[in-house]
Coordinates of C-alpha atoms and ligand atoms in Angstrom, one line a residue:
X1 CA -27.6 -28.5 -2.4
X2 CA -26.9 -29.6 1.2
X3 CA -26.5 -26.8 3.7
X4 CA -23.2 -26.3 5.7
X5 CA -24.9 -27.8 8.8
X6 CA -26.0 -30.9 6.9
X7 CA -22.5 -31.3 5.4
X8 CA -20.9 -30.9 8.9
X9 CA -23.2 -33.5 10.3
X10 CA -22.4 -35.8 7.3
X11 CA -18.7 -35.4 7.9
X12 CA -19.0 -36.0 11.7
X13 CA -21.2 -39.0 11.5
X14 CA -19.0 -40.5 8.7
X15 CA -15.9 -40.0 10.8
X16 CA -17.6 -41.5 13.8
X17 CA -18.4 -44.6 11.9
X18 CA -15.1 -45.1 9.9
X19 CA -12.6 -42.9 11.7
X20 CA -11.4 -41.2 8.6
X21 CA -12.7 -40.1 5.2
X22 CA -10.1 -41.3 2.8
X23 CA -11.4 -39.2 -0.1
X24 CA -14.4 -36.9 0.1
X25 CA -15.4 -37.7 -3.5
X26 CA -16.9 -40.8 -2.1
X27 CA -19.1 -38.9 0.3
X28 CA -22.8 -39.1 -0.6
X29 CA -25.7 -37.1 0.7
X30 CA -29.1 -38.6 -0.1
X31 CA -27.4 -40.7 -2.8
X32 CA -25.8 -37.7 -4.5
X33 CA -22.1 -36.7 -4.6
X34 CA -21.5 -33.6 -2.5
X35 CA -20.2 -30.3 -3.9
X36 CA -16.5 -30.2 -2.8
X37 CA -16.4 -26.4 -2.5
X38 CA -19.4 -26.4 -0.2
X39 CA -17.7 -29.2 1.7
X40 CA -14.6 -27.1 2.1
X41 CA -16.6 -24.4 3.9
X42 CA -18.0 -27.0 6.3
X43 CA -14.5 -28.5 6.9
X44 CA -13.0 -25.1 7.6
X45 CA -15.6 -24.3 10.1
X46 CA -15.0 -27.7 11.9
X47 CA -11.3 -27.3 11.6
X48 CA -11.4 -23.9 13.3
X49 CA -13.0 -25.7 16.3
X50 CA -10.3 -28.4 16.1
X51 CA -13.0 -31.0 15.5
X52 CA -11.5 -32.3 12.3
X53 CA -8.4 -31.9 10.3
X54 CA -8.1 -32.3 6.5
X55 CA -5.7 -32.4 3.6
X56 CA -6.5 -31.5 0.0
X57 CA -6.3 -34.2 -2.7
X58 CA -5.7 -32.6 -6.0
X59 CA -6.4 -34.3 -9.2
X60 CA -6.9 -33.6 -12.9
X61 CA -10.3 -34.3 -14.4
X62 CA -11.0 -34.4 -18.1
X63 CA -14.4 -33.2 -19.3
X64 CA -16.0 -33.0 -22.7
X65 CA -16.3 -29.7 -24.5
X66 CA -19.8 -29.1 -26.1
X67 CA -18.2 -30.2 -29.4
X68 CA -16.9 -33.4 -27.7
X69 CA -20.3 -34.0 -26.3
X70 CA -21.7 -33.7 -29.8
X71 CA -19.2 -36.4 -31.0
X72 CA -20.5 -38.7 -28.2
X73 CA -24.1 -38.1 -29.1
X74 CA -23.9 -38.1 -33.0
X75 CA -20.5 -39.7 -33.7
X76 CA -17.2 -38.1 -34.4
X77 CA -16.8 -35.7 -37.4
X78 CA -15.1 -38.3 -39.4
X79 CA -17.8 -40.9 -38.7
X80 CA -20.4 -38.4 -39.7
X81 CA -18.6 -37.7 -43.0
X82 CA -18.3 -41.5 -43.6
X83 CA -22.0 -41.9 -42.9
X84 CA -22.8 -39.1 -45.4
X85 CA -20.9 -40.8 -48.2
X86 CA -23.2 -43.3 -49.8
X87 CA -21.7 -46.7 -50.7
X88 CA -21.1 -47.5 -54.3
X89 CA -18.8 -46.0 -57.0
X90 CA -20.8 -42.7 -57.3
X91 CA -20.4 -41.4 -53.8
X92 CA -21.2 -37.7 -53.1
X93 CA -20.0 -34.4 -54.5
X94 CA -17.5 -32.7 -52.1
X95 CA -19.5 -29.5 -52.4
X96 CA -22.6 -31.2 -51.4
X97 CA -21.2 -32.7 -48.2
X98 CA -21.6 -29.5 -46.2
X99 CA -25.0 -28.6 -47.4
X100 CA -27.0 -31.8 -48.2
X101 CA -25.5 -33.9 -45.4
X102 CA -26.0 -31.0 -43.0
X103 CA -22.5 -31.4 -41.7
X104 CA -21.6 -27.8 -41.6
X105 CA -18.2 -27.1 -40.1
X106 CA -17.7 -30.8 -39.2
X107 CA -17.4 -31.6 -42.9
X108 CA -13.9 -30.2 -43.2
X109 CA -12.4 -31.7 -40.1
X110 CA -14.2 -34.9 -40.7
X111 CA -13.0 -35.3 -44.3
X112 CA -9.4 -34.8 -43.3
X113 CA -9.6 -37.4 -40.5
X114 CA -11.6 -39.8 -42.8
X115 CA -9.0 -39.6 -45.5
X116 CA -6.3 -40.2 -42.9
X117 CA -8.1 -43.2 -41.7
X118 CA -8.4 -44.4 -45.3
X119 CA -12.2 -44.6 -44.8
X120 CA -12.9 -42.5 -47.9
X121 CA -11.2 -41.6 -51.2
X122 CA -11.6 -39.1 -54.0
X123 CA -13.1 -39.9 -57.3
X124 CA -12.9 -36.8 -59.4
X125 CA -14.9 -34.2 -57.7
X126 CA -16.7 -36.8 -55.7
X127 CA -16.0 -38.7 -52.4
X128 CA -16.4 -42.5 -52.3
X129 CA -16.2 -45.0 -49.5
X130 CA -13.0 -47.1 -49.3
X131 CA -14.3 -49.5 -46.7
X132 CA -17.6 -51.1 -46.0
X133 CA -17.8 -50.2 -42.3
X134 CA -15.9 -48.3 -39.7
X135 CA -15.3 -48.3 -35.9
X136 CA -15.7 -44.8 -34.5
X137 CA -12.6 -44.8 -32.3
X138 CA -12.8 -41.1 -31.4
X139 CA -16.3 -41.6 -30.1
X140 CA -15.3 -44.5 -28.0
X141 CA -12.4 -42.6 -26.5
X142 CA -14.7 -39.7 -25.7
X143 CA -17.2 -42.0 -24.1
X144 CA -14.5 -43.4 -21.8
X145 CA -13.5 -39.9 -20.8
X146 CA -17.1 -39.0 -20.1
X147 CA -17.6 -42.0 -17.8
X148 CA -14.2 -42.0 -16.0
X149 CA -13.0 -38.4 -16.3
X150 CA -9.8 -39.5 -17.8
X151 CA -8.2 -41.9 -20.3
X152 CA -5.5 -44.5 -19.8
X153 CA -3.6 -43.3 -22.9
X154 CA -2.1 -39.9 -22.3
X155 CA -1.6 -39.4 -26.0
X156 CA -5.3 -39.8 -26.6
X157 CA -6.0 -37.1 -24.0
X158 CA -3.5 -34.8 -25.6
X159 CA -4.8 -35.4 -29.2
X160 CA -8.4 -34.9 -28.2
X161 CA -7.5 -31.7 -26.3
X162 CA -5.8 -30.4 -29.4
X163 CA -9.0 -31.1 -31.3
X164 CA -10.8 -29.1 -28.6
X165 CA -13.0 -32.0 -27.8
X166 CA -11.9 -32.3 -24.2
X167 CA -10.7 -30.0 -21.5
X168 CA -8.6 -30.5 -18.5
X169 CA -9.6 -29.1 -15.1
X170 CA -8.3 -29.3 -11.6
X171 CA -10.4 -31.0 -9.0
X172 CA -9.9 -30.9 -5.3
X173 CA -11.3 -33.3 -2.8
X174 CA -10.3 -33.9 0.8
X175 CA -8.9 -36.5 3.1
X176 CA -10.5 -35.9 6.5
X177 CA -9.5 -37.1 10.0
X178 CA -10.8 -36.5 13.5
X179 CA -9.4 -33.5 15.4
X180 CA -8.5 -33.3 19.1
X181 CA -12.0 -31.8 19.8
X182 CA -13.9 -34.3 17.8
X183 CA -17.5 -34.8 18.9
X184 CA -20.8 -35.5 17.2
X185 CA -22.2 -32.3 18.6
X186 CA -21.2 -28.9 17.3
X187 CA -20.9 -26.5 20.2
X188 CA -21.9 -23.0 19.5
X189 CA -19.0 -20.7 19.9
X190 CA -19.4 -17.3 21.4
X191 CA -17.9 -14.4 19.4
X192 CA -18.0 -11.8 22.2
X193 CA -18.0 -11.8 26.0
X194 CA -21.2 -10.1 27.0
X195 CA -22.5 -8.4 30.1
X196 CA -25.0 -11.3 30.6
X197 CA -22.2 -13.9 30.4
X198 CA -20.2 -12.1 33.0
X199 CA -23.3 -11.8 35.3
X200 CA -24.3 -15.5 35.0
X201 CA -20.7 -16.8 35.1
X202 CA -21.4 -18.6 31.8
X203 CA -18.2 -17.2 30.3
X204 CA -16.2 -19.7 32.4
X205 CA -17.5 -22.6 30.4
X206 CA -18.1 -20.9 27.1
X207 CA -16.0 -21.7 24.0
X208 CA -14.9 -18.6 22.2
X209 CA -14.5 -18.3 18.5
X210 CA -10.9 -17.9 17.5
X211 CA -9.9 -14.7 15.8
X212 CA -9.2 -15.2 12.1
X213 CA -6.1 -13.1 11.6
X214 CA -5.9 -14.2 8.0
X215 CA -9.2 -12.8 7.0
X216 CA -8.8 -10.6 4.0
X217 CA -11.6 -8.4 5.2
X218 CA -14.2 -6.5 3.2
X219 CA -12.7 -3.8 1.0
X220 CA -13.8 -0.4 2.2
X221 CA -16.8 0.9 0.3
X222 CA -16.9 4.4 1.7
X223 CA -15.0 6.7 4.0
X224 CA -13.1 10.0 3.8
X225 CA -9.5 11.1 3.6
X226 CA -8.5 13.1 6.7
X227 CA -8.8 16.8 5.8
X228 CA -5.2 17.3 6.9
X229 CA -4.1 14.5 4.5
X230 CA -6.1 16.0 1.7
X231 CA -4.4 19.3 2.0
X232 CA -1.1 17.5 2.4
X233 CA -1.7 15.8 -0.9
X234 CA -2.4 19.1 -2.6
X235 CA 0.9 20.5 -1.4
X236 CA 2.8 17.3 -2.4
X237 CA 1.4 17.7 -5.9
X238 CA 2.7 21.3 -6.1
X239 CA 6.1 20.2 -5.0
X240 CA 6.2 17.3 -7.5
X241 CA 5.0 19.6 -10.3
X242 CA 8.0 21.9 -9.5
X243 CA 10.5 19.0 -9.7
X244 CA 11.0 18.4 -5.9
X245 CA 12.0 15.0 -4.4
X246 CA 10.3 13.8 -1.2
X247 CA 12.6 13.4 1.8
X248 CA 12.2 10.2 3.9
X249 CA 10.6 11.6 7.1
X250 CA 9.2 8.4 8.7
X251 CA 11.4 8.5 11.8
X252 CA 9.9 10.8 14.4
X253 CA 12.7 10.0 16.9
X254 CA 15.8 11.9 16.0
X255 CA 19.2 12.6 17.5
X256 CA 19.9 16.1 18.8
X257 CA 22.9 15.8 16.4
X258 CA 20.8 16.1 13.2
X259 CA 18.0 18.2 14.8
X260 CA 20.3 20.8 16.4
X261 CA 24.1 20.3 16.2
X262 CA 24.3 19.8 12.4
X263 CA 22.3 23.0 12.1
X264 CA 24.8 25.0 14.0
X265 CA 22.4 25.5 16.9
X266 CA 24.5 25.9 20.1
X267 CA 24.1 23.3 22.8
X268 CA 22.9 26.0 25.3
X269 CA 20.2 27.2 23.0
X270 CA 16.9 27.4 24.9
X271 CA 15.1 25.2 22.3
X272 CA 17.2 22.3 23.6
X273 CA 15.5 22.6 27.0
X274 CA 12.9 20.1 28.2
X275 CA 10.4 22.9 28.2
X276 CA 10.5 23.1 24.5
X277 CA 11.6 19.7 23.4
X278 CA 10.4 16.1 24.2
X279 CA 13.4 14.0 25.2
X280 CA 13.3 10.2 24.8
X281 CA 13.7 8.2 28.1
X282 CA 14.6 4.7 26.8
X283 CA 16.9 4.6 25.0
X284 CA 18.0 8.1 25.9
X285 CA 21.0 8.4 23.6
X286 CA 22.6 7.2 20.4
X287 CA 26.1 7.4 18.9
X288 CA 25.0 6.6 15.5
X289 CA 26.1 9.6 13.5
X290 CA 29.2 9.9 11.3
X291 CA 32.3 10.4 13.5
X292 CA 34.3 12.5 11.1
X293 CA 31.3 14.8 10.5
X294 CA 30.9 15.0 14.3
X295 CA 34.5 16.2 14.7
X296 CA 34.0 18.9 12.1
X297 CA 30.8 20.1 13.7
X298 CA 32.4 20.1 17.2
X299 CA 35.2 22.3 15.9
X300 CA 32.8 24.6 14.0
X301 CA 30.7 25.1 17.2
X302 CA 33.8 25.7 19.4
X303 CA 35.9 28.0 17.2
X304 CA 34.5 28.0 13.7
X305 CA 36.7 25.2 12.5
X306 CA 37.6 25.6 8.8
X307 CA 34.6 27.8 8.0
X308 CA 36.1 31.2 8.6
X309 CA 33.7 31.8 11.4
X310 CA 34.7 32.2 15.1
X311 CA 32.1 29.8 16.3
X312 CA 30.2 30.1 19.6
X313 CA 33.3 29.7 21.8
X314 CA 32.1 27.0 24.2
X315 CA 33.0 23.4 25.0
X316 CA 30.9 21.2 22.6
X317 CA 29.8 17.9 24.2
X318 CA 29.1 14.6 22.3
X319 CA 26.7 13.5 25.0
X320 CA 24.4 16.4 24.3
X321 CA 24.4 15.6 20.6
X322 CA 23.6 12.0 21.3
X323 CA 20.4 12.8 23.2
X324 CA 17.4 11.3 21.5
X325 CA 14.4 13.6 21.0
X326 CA 11.1 13.8 19.1
X327 CA 12.2 15.9 16.2
X328 CA 11.2 19.6 16.7
X329 CA 11.3 20.4 13.0
X330 CA 11.7 18.5 9.7
X331 CA 14.9 20.6 9.1
X332 CA 16.5 17.7 11.0
X333 CA 15.9 15.6 8.0
X334 CA 17.0 18.3 5.6
X335 CA 20.4 18.5 7.4
X336 CA 20.8 14.7 7.1
X337 CA 19.7 14.8 3.4
X338 CA 22.2 17.6 2.6
X339 CA 25.0 15.5 4.2
X340 CA 23.9 12.6 1.9
X341 CA 24.0 15.0 -1.0
X342 CA 27.5 16.1 -0.1
X343 CA 28.7 12.5 0.3
X344 CA 27.3 11.7 -3.1
X345 CA 28.9 14.8 -4.6
X346 CA 32.3 13.6 -3.5
X347 CA 31.9 10.6 -5.8
X348 CA 29.8 11.9 -8.7
X349 CA 30.4 15.6 -8.5
X350 CA 27.8 18.1 -7.2
X351 CA 24.3 18.1 -8.8
X352 CA 21.6 20.6 -7.8
X353 CA 18.9 19.2 -5.7
X354 CA 15.3 20.1 -4.7
X355 CA 13.9 18.3 -1.6
X356 CA 10.6 18.6 0.2
X357 CA 8.8 16.9 3.1
X358 CA 5.4 17.2 4.8
X359 CA 5.4 15.4 8.1
X360 CA 4.9 15.6 11.8
X361 CA 7.1 17.5 14.3
X362 CA 6.8 17.7 18.1
X363 CA 7.1 20.6 20.6
X364 CA 6.6 20.5 24.3
X365 CA 3.9 23.2 24.3
X366 CA 0.8 23.6 26.4
X367 CA -2.2 22.6 24.3
X368 CA -4.9 25.2 23.6
X369 CA -7.4 26.0 20.8
X370 CA -4.6 26.9 18.3
X371 CA -1.6 25.0 19.7
X372 CA -0.8 21.3 19.8
X373 CA 2.2 19.4 21.0
X374 CA 2.5 18.0 17.5
X375 CA 1.9 19.4 14.1
X376 CA 2.9 19.0 10.5
X377 CA 5.6 21.0 8.8
X378 CA 5.9 21.6 5.2
X379 CA 9.6 22.0 4.3
X380 CA 11.3 22.9 1.1
X381 CA 15.1 22.9 0.3
X382 CA 16.9 23.9 -2.8
X383 CA 20.7 23.4 -3.2
X384 CA 22.5 24.9 -6.2
X385 CA 25.7 26.8 -6.9
X386 CA 25.6 30.6 -6.3
X387 CA 21.9 30.9 -5.2
X388 CA 21.1 34.3 -3.8
X389 CA 18.4 35.7 -1.5
X390 CA 16.7 37.0 -4.6
X391 CA 16.3 33.4 -5.7
X392 CA 14.7 32.6 -2.4
X393 CA 12.3 35.5 -2.6
X394 CA 11.5 34.8 -6.3
X395 CA 10.9 31.1 -5.6
X396 CA 8.6 31.9 -2.6
X397 CA 6.4 34.1 -4.8
X398 CA 5.9 31.3 -7.3
X399 CA 5.4 28.6 -4.7
X400 CA 2.8 30.5 -2.6
X401 CA 1.0 31.7 -5.7
X402 CA 0.4 28.1 -6.6
X403 CA -1.1 27.7 -3.1
X404 CA -3.5 30.6 -3.7
X405 CA -1.5 33.2 -1.8
X406 CA -0.5 35.9 -4.2
X407 CA 0.6 38.7 -1.9
X408 CA 3.8 37.7 0.0
X409 CA 6.0 39.8 2.1
X410 CA 9.2 39.1 4.1
X411 CA 10.5 40.3 7.4
X412 CA 14.0 39.8 8.7
X413 CA 14.3 37.4 11.6
X414 CA 16.8 35.2 13.3
X415 CA 17.4 31.5 13.0
X416 CA 20.6 29.8 14.3
X417 CA 21.1 28.0 11.0
X418 CA 20.1 30.6 8.3
X419 CA 21.5 34.0 7.4
X420 CA 19.8 36.0 6.2
X421 CA 16.5 34.6 7.6
X422 CA 13.0 35.8 6.7
X423 CA 9.6 35.3 8.2
X424 CA 7.0 35.0 5.4
X425 CA 3.8 36.9 5.6
X426 CA 0.8 36.6 3.4
X427 CA -1.9 39.2 2.9
X428 CA -5.2 38.1 4.2
X429 CA -8.0 39.4 2.0
X430 CA -10.7 38.6 4.6
X431 CA -8.8 40.2 7.5
X432 CA -7.2 43.0 5.5
X433 CA -4.0 42.3 7.3
X434 CA -0.7 40.4 6.9
X435 CA -0.6 37.0 8.5
X436 CA 2.6 35.1 9.3
X437 CA 2.7 31.8 7.4
X438 CA 6.3 30.6 7.6
X439 CA 10.0 31.0 8.1
X440 CA 12.8 30.8 5.6
X441 CA 16.4 31.6 4.9
X442 CA 19.8 30.7 3.4
X443 CA 21.6 28.0 5.4
X444 CA 24.8 29.3 7.0
X445 CA 28.2 28.3 5.8
X446 CA 28.8 27.1 9.4
X447 CA 26.2 24.5 8.6
X448 CA 27.0 23.6 5.0
X449 CA 30.8 23.5 5.0
X450 CA 31.1 20.8 7.7
X451 CA 28.5 18.7 5.8
X452 CA 31.0 18.7 2.9
X453 CA 29.2 20.7 0.3
X454 CA 31.4 22.6 -2.2
X455 CA 32.0 26.2 -1.0
X456 CA 30.0 27.8 -3.8
X457 CA 26.9 25.8 -3.2
X458 CA 24.1 27.8 -1.5
X459 CA 21.0 26.2 0.0
X460 CA 17.8 28.1 0.4
X461 CA 15.0 26.7 2.6
X462 CA 11.7 27.4 4.1
X463 CA 9.2 25.8 6.5
X464 CA 5.6 26.3 7.3
X465 CA 2.8 24.6 9.2
X466 CA 0.2 22.4 7.4
X467 CA -2.5 22.9 10.0
X468 CA -3.1 26.5 9.5
X469 CA -3.9 26.4 5.7
X470 CA -6.0 23.4 6.4
X471 CA -8.0 25.1 9.1
X472 CA -8.5 28.1 6.8
X473 CA -9.6 25.8 4.0
X474 CA -12.1 23.9 6.0
X475 CA -13.2 26.6 8.3
X476 CA -12.1 24.9 11.4
X477 CA -11.6 27.2 14.4
X478 CA -10.3 24.9 17.1
X479 CA -7.3 22.7 16.2
X480 CA -8.7 20.0 18.4
X481 CA -11.4 19.6 15.8
X482 CA -8.8 18.9 13.2
X483 CA -6.7 16.3 15.1
X484 CA -7.7 13.7 17.6
X485 CA -11.0 11.9 18.2
X486 CA -13.2 14.9 17.6
X487 CA -12.3 15.4 14.0
X488 CA -15.2 15.3 11.6
X489 CA -13.7 13.7 8.5
X490 CA -17.0 14.1 6.6
X491 CA -16.6 17.9 6.6
X492 CA -17.5 19.2 3.1
X493 CA -17.1 22.9 3.4
X494 CA -14.5 23.8 0.9
X495 CA -12.7 27.1 1.5
X496 CA -9.9 28.2 -0.9
X497 CA -6.7 28.6 1.0
X498 CA -6.4 32.2 2.4
X499 CA -9.9 33.3 1.4
X500 CA -11.8 33.1 4.6
X501 CA -14.4 35.3 6.3
X502 CA -13.6 37.7 9.0
X503 CA -14.8 35.7 12.0
X504 CA -13.0 32.6 11.1
X505 CA -9.8 34.5 10.2
X506 CA -9.6 36.2 13.6
X507 CA -9.5 32.9 15.3
X508 CA -6.6 31.8 13.1
X509 CA -4.3 34.8 13.5
X510 CA -3.2 33.5 16.9
X511 CA -2.3 30.1 15.4
X512 CA 1.4 30.1 15.5
X513 CA 3.5 27.1 14.8
X514 CA 6.7 28.3 16.4
Ligands
LIG1 N1 12.9 24.9 10.8 C1 12.1 26.1 10.8 C2 11.0 26.0 11.8 O1 10.8 25.0 12.4 C3 11.7 26.5 9.5 C4 12.8 26.8 8.5 C5 13.2 25.8 7.6 C6 13.5 28.0 8.5 C7 14.2 26.0 6.8 C8 14.5 28.2 7.7 C9 14.9 27.3 6.8 O2 10.2 27.0 12.0

């Protein structure tokens, strides 16, 4: 078979002589037709250099099946049956046709056709000839298909296909014309600019190979999941197993409205300071949050609104709520989801809900071995009528047990949006001490009532970092080895969550996410 270079030269010299190649089926290399698929490769390469352009010509070609080929070589089934029947009144026994005449399977088909053509007839249990000679039409038709790849009579083609003697295939050839860069010589294209090219100045005249953005690429044959993503997946599976739905957390930029205001976090709260939170410069603000909800939240902050609370007693400002930030916690998404749940409840009635998310949050912190300005939060939210703190504690026990932490303790704490609020501690076998792992609580009525949830609906929620359990599991001591360019994704040390040796554990105690 001709090489790509030979085919390219053939195309270029042919175009040089006759300006265009009307149909590449006619192209001959050393007297042989060229393989159209190989030609396509050569054409694509020339086209990428704009030396030629081409259009595909599609046509149907008819070929013979092995059985069809046998009919061409030995005669059709019916002709072979006719030949096997001796002339004269005696003929041949039907049972003998298959065996003696060695017709095999052809005997049955051939008989049917020969009867239909009135070439033979029955005489008792024997077959006799009805005519002296025959013309094997089927063989002739097949011969025509063999030499022309088609037949002028479409019905013939259809019949022979039904008899499985022919087959239809698509065949593509090409009409080729000169391109704007047509030349007989193929310039070598550079794929990269090199130091030598810059030195010699050669880059100025070099032609560069164009990027092929359509390349499908080679499917990856190796690689690793990022350790953080592995642990994330394990947590996701725990949540799914417990009937939780995943919250959409793909927007890192959030309004202060959902991140703080909807969570009954006052506007003077220190967390809203640029020291703790990243503010977006452009665009700096948004007004895309529900107006009626905004009014309710404003009143709740100022004087408690309809919640029975006295609020924070300050002047609430829309412009503060509109400030765009990198979300500081995924609870921003929880507040939005609870609002959606409340809206849906108004139409369909309230249905209990369990939500979770595991995604990135951002805090304006100075970066050190155990702190980063961004990390992943695991967040869980359960909304149902008349939930109690006992439900939260009971649920935490089950949830953390599934994660391999079977000794859990709680300590009261303060969050603007939960009451009561509890820090979660897990007993560390390696360290023989209690380590803080997360934060939890029951969302306050000042948060839930403005969102529009029925008054007897309680929402319990908790949040924890993903990095700490991952560092424990993989024995990573510096958070910068887990995120960023230094991460070793091939790490294989498997540590069960919360079962780490003393040395490693000490490093991790200081890893606080809040
Ligand atoms: N948002 C809290 C944090 O960032 C976690 C939390 C979620 C606390 C839900 C209570 C309820 O630490």
